[in-house]
Coordinates of C-alpha atoms in Angstrom, one line a residue:
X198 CA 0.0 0.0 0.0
X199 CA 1.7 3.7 -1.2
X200 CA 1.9 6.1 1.3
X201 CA -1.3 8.4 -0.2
X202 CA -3.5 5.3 0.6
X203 CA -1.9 4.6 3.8
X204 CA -2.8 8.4 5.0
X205 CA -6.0 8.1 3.5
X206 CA -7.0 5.6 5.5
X207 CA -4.8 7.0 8.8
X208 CA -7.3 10.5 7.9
X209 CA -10.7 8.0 7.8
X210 CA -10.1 6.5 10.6
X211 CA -9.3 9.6 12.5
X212 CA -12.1 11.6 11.5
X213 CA -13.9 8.2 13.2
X214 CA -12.4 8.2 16.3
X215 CA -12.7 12.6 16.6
X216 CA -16.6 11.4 15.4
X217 CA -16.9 9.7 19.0
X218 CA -15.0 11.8 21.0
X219 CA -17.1 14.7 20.2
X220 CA -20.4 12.9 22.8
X221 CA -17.6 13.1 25.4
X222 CA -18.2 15.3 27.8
X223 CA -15.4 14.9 29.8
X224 CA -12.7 15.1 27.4
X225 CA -9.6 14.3 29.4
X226 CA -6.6 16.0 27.5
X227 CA -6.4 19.4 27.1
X228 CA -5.0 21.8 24.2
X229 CA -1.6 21.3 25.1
X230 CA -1.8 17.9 23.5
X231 CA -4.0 19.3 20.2
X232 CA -7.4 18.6 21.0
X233 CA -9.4 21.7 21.6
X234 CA -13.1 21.2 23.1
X235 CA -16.5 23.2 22.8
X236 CA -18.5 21.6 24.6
X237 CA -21.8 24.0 23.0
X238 CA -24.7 25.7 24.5
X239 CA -28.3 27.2 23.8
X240 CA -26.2 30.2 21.2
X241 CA -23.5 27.5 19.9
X242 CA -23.2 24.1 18.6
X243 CA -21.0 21.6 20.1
X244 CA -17.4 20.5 18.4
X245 CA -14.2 19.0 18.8
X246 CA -11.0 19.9 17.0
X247 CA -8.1 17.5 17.5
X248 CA -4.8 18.8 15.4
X249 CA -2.4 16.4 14.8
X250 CA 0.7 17.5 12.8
X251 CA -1.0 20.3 9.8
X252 CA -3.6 18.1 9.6
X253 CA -7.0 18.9 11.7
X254 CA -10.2 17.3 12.6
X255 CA -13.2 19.2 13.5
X256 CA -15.6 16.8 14.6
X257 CA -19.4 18.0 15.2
X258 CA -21.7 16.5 17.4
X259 CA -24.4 14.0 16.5
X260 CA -27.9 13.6 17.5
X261 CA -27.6 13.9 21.2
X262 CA -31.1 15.1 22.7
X263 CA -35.1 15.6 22.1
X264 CA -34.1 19.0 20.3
X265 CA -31.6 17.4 17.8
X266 CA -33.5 14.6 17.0
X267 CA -36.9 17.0 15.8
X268 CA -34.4 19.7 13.6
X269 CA -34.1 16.5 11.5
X270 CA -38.1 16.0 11.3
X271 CA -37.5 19.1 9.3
X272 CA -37.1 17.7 5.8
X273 CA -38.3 21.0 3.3
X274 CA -35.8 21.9 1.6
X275 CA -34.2 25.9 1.5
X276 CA -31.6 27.2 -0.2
X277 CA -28.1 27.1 2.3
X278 CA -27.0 30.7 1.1
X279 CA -29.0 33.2 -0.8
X280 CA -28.8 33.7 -4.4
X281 CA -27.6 29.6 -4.2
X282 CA -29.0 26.8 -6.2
X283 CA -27.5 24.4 -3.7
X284 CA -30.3 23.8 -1.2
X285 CA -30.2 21.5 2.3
X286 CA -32.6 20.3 5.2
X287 CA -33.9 23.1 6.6
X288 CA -33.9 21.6 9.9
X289 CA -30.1 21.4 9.8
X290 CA -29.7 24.8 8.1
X291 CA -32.1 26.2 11.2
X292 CA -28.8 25.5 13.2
X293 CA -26.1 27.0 11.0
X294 CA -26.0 30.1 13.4
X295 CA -24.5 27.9 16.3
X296 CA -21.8 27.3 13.7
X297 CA -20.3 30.9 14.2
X298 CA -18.0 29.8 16.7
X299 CA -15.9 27.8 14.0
X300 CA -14.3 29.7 11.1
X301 CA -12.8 27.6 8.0
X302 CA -10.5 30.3 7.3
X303 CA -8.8 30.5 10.6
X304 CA -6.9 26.9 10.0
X305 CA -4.4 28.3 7.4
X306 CA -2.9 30.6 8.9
X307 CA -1.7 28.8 12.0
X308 CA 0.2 26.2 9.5
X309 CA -3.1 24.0 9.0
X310 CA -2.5 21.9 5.4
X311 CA -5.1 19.6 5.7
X312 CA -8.9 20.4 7.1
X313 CA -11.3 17.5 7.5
X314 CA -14.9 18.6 8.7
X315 CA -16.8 15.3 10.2
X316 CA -19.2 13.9 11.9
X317 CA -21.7 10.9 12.8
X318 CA -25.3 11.2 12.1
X319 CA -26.3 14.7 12.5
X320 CA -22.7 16.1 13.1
X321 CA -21.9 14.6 8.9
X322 CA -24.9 16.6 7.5
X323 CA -23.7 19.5 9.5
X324 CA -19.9 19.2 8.4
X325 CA -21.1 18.8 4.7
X326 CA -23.2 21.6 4.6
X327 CA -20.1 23.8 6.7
X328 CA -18.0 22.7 3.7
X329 CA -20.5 23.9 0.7
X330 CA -21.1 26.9 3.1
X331 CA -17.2 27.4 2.7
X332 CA -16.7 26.8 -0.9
X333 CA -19.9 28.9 -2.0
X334 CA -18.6 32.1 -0.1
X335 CA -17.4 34.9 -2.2
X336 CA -14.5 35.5 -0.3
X337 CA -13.2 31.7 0.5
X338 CA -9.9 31.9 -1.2
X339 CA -10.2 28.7 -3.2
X340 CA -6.4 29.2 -4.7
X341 CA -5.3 28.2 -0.6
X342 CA -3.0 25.6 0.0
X343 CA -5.4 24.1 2.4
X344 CA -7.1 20.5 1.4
X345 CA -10.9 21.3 3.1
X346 CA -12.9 17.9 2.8
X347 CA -15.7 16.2 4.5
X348 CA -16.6 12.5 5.9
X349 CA -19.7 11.7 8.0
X350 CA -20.7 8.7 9.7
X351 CA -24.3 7.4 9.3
X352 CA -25.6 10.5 8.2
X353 CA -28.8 11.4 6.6
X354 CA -29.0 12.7 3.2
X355 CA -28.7 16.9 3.6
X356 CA -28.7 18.3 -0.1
X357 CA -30.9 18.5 -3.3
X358 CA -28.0 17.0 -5.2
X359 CA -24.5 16.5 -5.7
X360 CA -22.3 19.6 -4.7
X361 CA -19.3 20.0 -6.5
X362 CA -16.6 22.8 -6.7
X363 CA -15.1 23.3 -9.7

């Protein structure tokens, strides 16, 4: 096995493992060791960010309570950014203001090479539609250096089609 599959499997499974840790809440190390922890509240939504070398994981949590479970009852769709063809669950979109605390853009400059938004169940349609969110912005600088991807875990279908960035 070459060494690109090798890391793409080492990336897999450690979007996986950041995938779990996220329903932690008693994450027991600390940002001294790369892991960075918001645990969320009613104004933000809960993540994870484990950096490992330039490559980072932001992990999003999953359906966790009552409230989580009905935003995916929500299955109209809307369109994720105005002006945009691209349209999601309007449940999930209902949440993308908790998402403020994270910002794409703020990996590259602190050496980030490789960004891999993820998540299992609810946390996946939420990292996809954080990556289109990203790659549809006017002012996402998509000449970076920076690899921005997405895996989820057992997540339900968020878009009205295939999103691609050309």
């Amino acid at each position: 096995m070459g060494s690109r599959a090798m890391y793409r499997n080492w990336v897999q499974y450690q979007a996986m493992v950041v995938s779990e840790a996220v329903y932690d809440d008693e994450q027991k190390r600390g940002p001294d060791q790369g892991v960075y922890f918001h645990k969320g509240d009613n104004n933000s939504e809960r993540f994870l960010i484990h950096v490992i070398g330039t490559t980072a994981f932001v992990a999003f949590c999953g359906t966790k309570d009552q409230s989580h479970f009905m935003e995916l009852q929500e299955f109209e769709l809307e369109s994720i950014n105005e002006g945009s063809e691209l349209k999601a669950m309007k449940g999930t979109l209902n949440q993308r203001d908790k998402w403020i605390p994270l910002m794409v853009e703020a990996f590259e400059p602190s050496g980030i090479k490789h960004l891999v938004l993820t998540g299992h169940s609810r946390g996946g349609s939420i990292a996809f539609i954080k990556l289109a969110m990203y790659f549809i912005n006017p002012h996402t600088n998509l000449n970076s250096n920076m690899v921005v991807e997405a895996i989820a875990f057992g997540s339900p279908y968020c878009f009205n089609g295939p999103f691609l960035c050309t």
